[in-house]
């Protein structure tokens, strides 16, 4: 699903009449995304900035043929909005809300899995196919078509990496912000196969954080993959305060996994290049992909 | 976020899970429950207390008072010890029971170990301990039932598991762990309580909110977040570098990179520039917390603006500093992205003392030079 997104894919914005919904609907459309419609609890027959607005997802899908949705709902309203979208037949959901309760995320995950939909989020800036479309907030200044596929738990840290890749004459093939929550939609390991299958992609950049087990899961998937594209990983949180920044929920349950050491060792053993600074990662990618650089 | 043991045990009590008689001590030790011996345990929201000297067994009231006074006021694993829990020692075989959210399967993981907590780390090291099931009462009961099928205390364990599941599901916990768990023919007693709450669910969990609000000293970072709406975490009260940053991942990375250069960051901050809405209030609040620390030598501002307008932000920053006259350390501002040129112009006029750059590496070097030069 993610690999085939392009500028013709019809996308709706749930909550389009809100301040953020309207702003980002316009920014996404300006980038090239086919924003086919939106939904709002307010009856808005005149639409918003030329975009038709419906009161339900079912009506929006019926009228526009949308298959994807950006859910601009508050954190405690995200679960209900996703359930409505899934019932209407939406197959790809991006939920940027920060602070979705964990037990709501469990319910969203189970509901999406039950109908075979792809959920990206929460607590993320969205995704992009640079040069084609974006769903969410990824800043245009960081986006350019190119050979590096990005997956990231952090929005801002990925902006920094994306921006420097663009300045180095490189760009991105696919960019998925998986988000910083513990319970989430698409996880790092889910993206290895689609990134490897994508013809535009020549390198994979993984931007992780301490906590959880996603980097370890990804390492296991990488170790099982023959002839993977090269993986460059950056893990934030070496100095994170125990029990606070990361919640520490998994520390006992998952033994030593979740620490920077564990993630670095497992990724390195699986063949990924792991870096301790943004600069060193960019330098390595730039050197290795010199042949793909645009002349500026 | 991990609750201190005393708060976890209060929730256990409310859900019908047995705990030892105890008294929470913050100053003088009052009359002790029972006849002893007693356990004296530092109440800090972090694991590994035993290894760090935060748990002691005492045979006399005098020994309890000595242990309590030794622990109170010290720091344990980065947290100030503001209270100790004194409780009657429980005897008997130690076991282990936990229920936790399993992110990858959208389920819960149930772990029961009849050999007790000693084996927990070993058993869970591989990541495969316990069994995963759906996050509902029936599934959890069925899973635990399989695990304790041959246990002579099966009925006691099933009753306990039902209450622990009820606690996890209704209070929206991330982890509920009892280690050690004592089981005897008269019932079960939780020797410890490790409960991880979900701060994002707190608006619909009034009793969890009450627990947090009741201890602003112990849950300082959480109370800050509830009241201010953004994340400010003090990493080191003697840190030298204040961070005025947005975005959790990038802020963490900057802390790592500054530390690698020999610096000592004071705080982690995700101020969320998208939520400032034209007011310098949040920036003033963060600067005030930083300025309270006499060790502060420098403030690093780092904003990568995708959507935020840096011209507006730099005006708010200058306004905030005008409103924080006690902030008297050098400021390094790395501003890149939307409105970058206008922002540099505004700051050159209003705060010519700032070092402003668009280059992150340059800003990090500059900060390292400022704090290194003063050391």
PDB file of C-alpha atoms in Angstrom, chain A residues 25 28 44 101 137 151 259 261 263:
ATOM      1  CA  UNK A  25      -5.072  20.075   4.156  1.00  0.00           C
ATOM      2  CA  UNK A  28      -0.631  18.796   1.677  1.00  0.00           C
ATOM      3  CA  UNK A  44     -20.208  22.483   5.782  1.00  0.00           C
ATOM      4  CA  UNK A 101      -3.912   6.554  25.423  1.00  0.00           C
ATOM      5  CA  UNK A 137       3.249  17.560   8.436  1.00  0.00           C
ATOM      6  CA  UNK A 151      11.803   5.314   8.835  1.00  0.00           C
ATOM      7  CA  UNK A 259      18.796   0.090  25.925  1.00  0.00           C
ATOM      8  CA  UNK A 261      23.675  -0.872  23.915  1.00  0.00           C
ATOM      9  CA  UNK A 263      19.903  -1.814  20.018  1.00  0.00           C
TER      10      UNK A 263
END
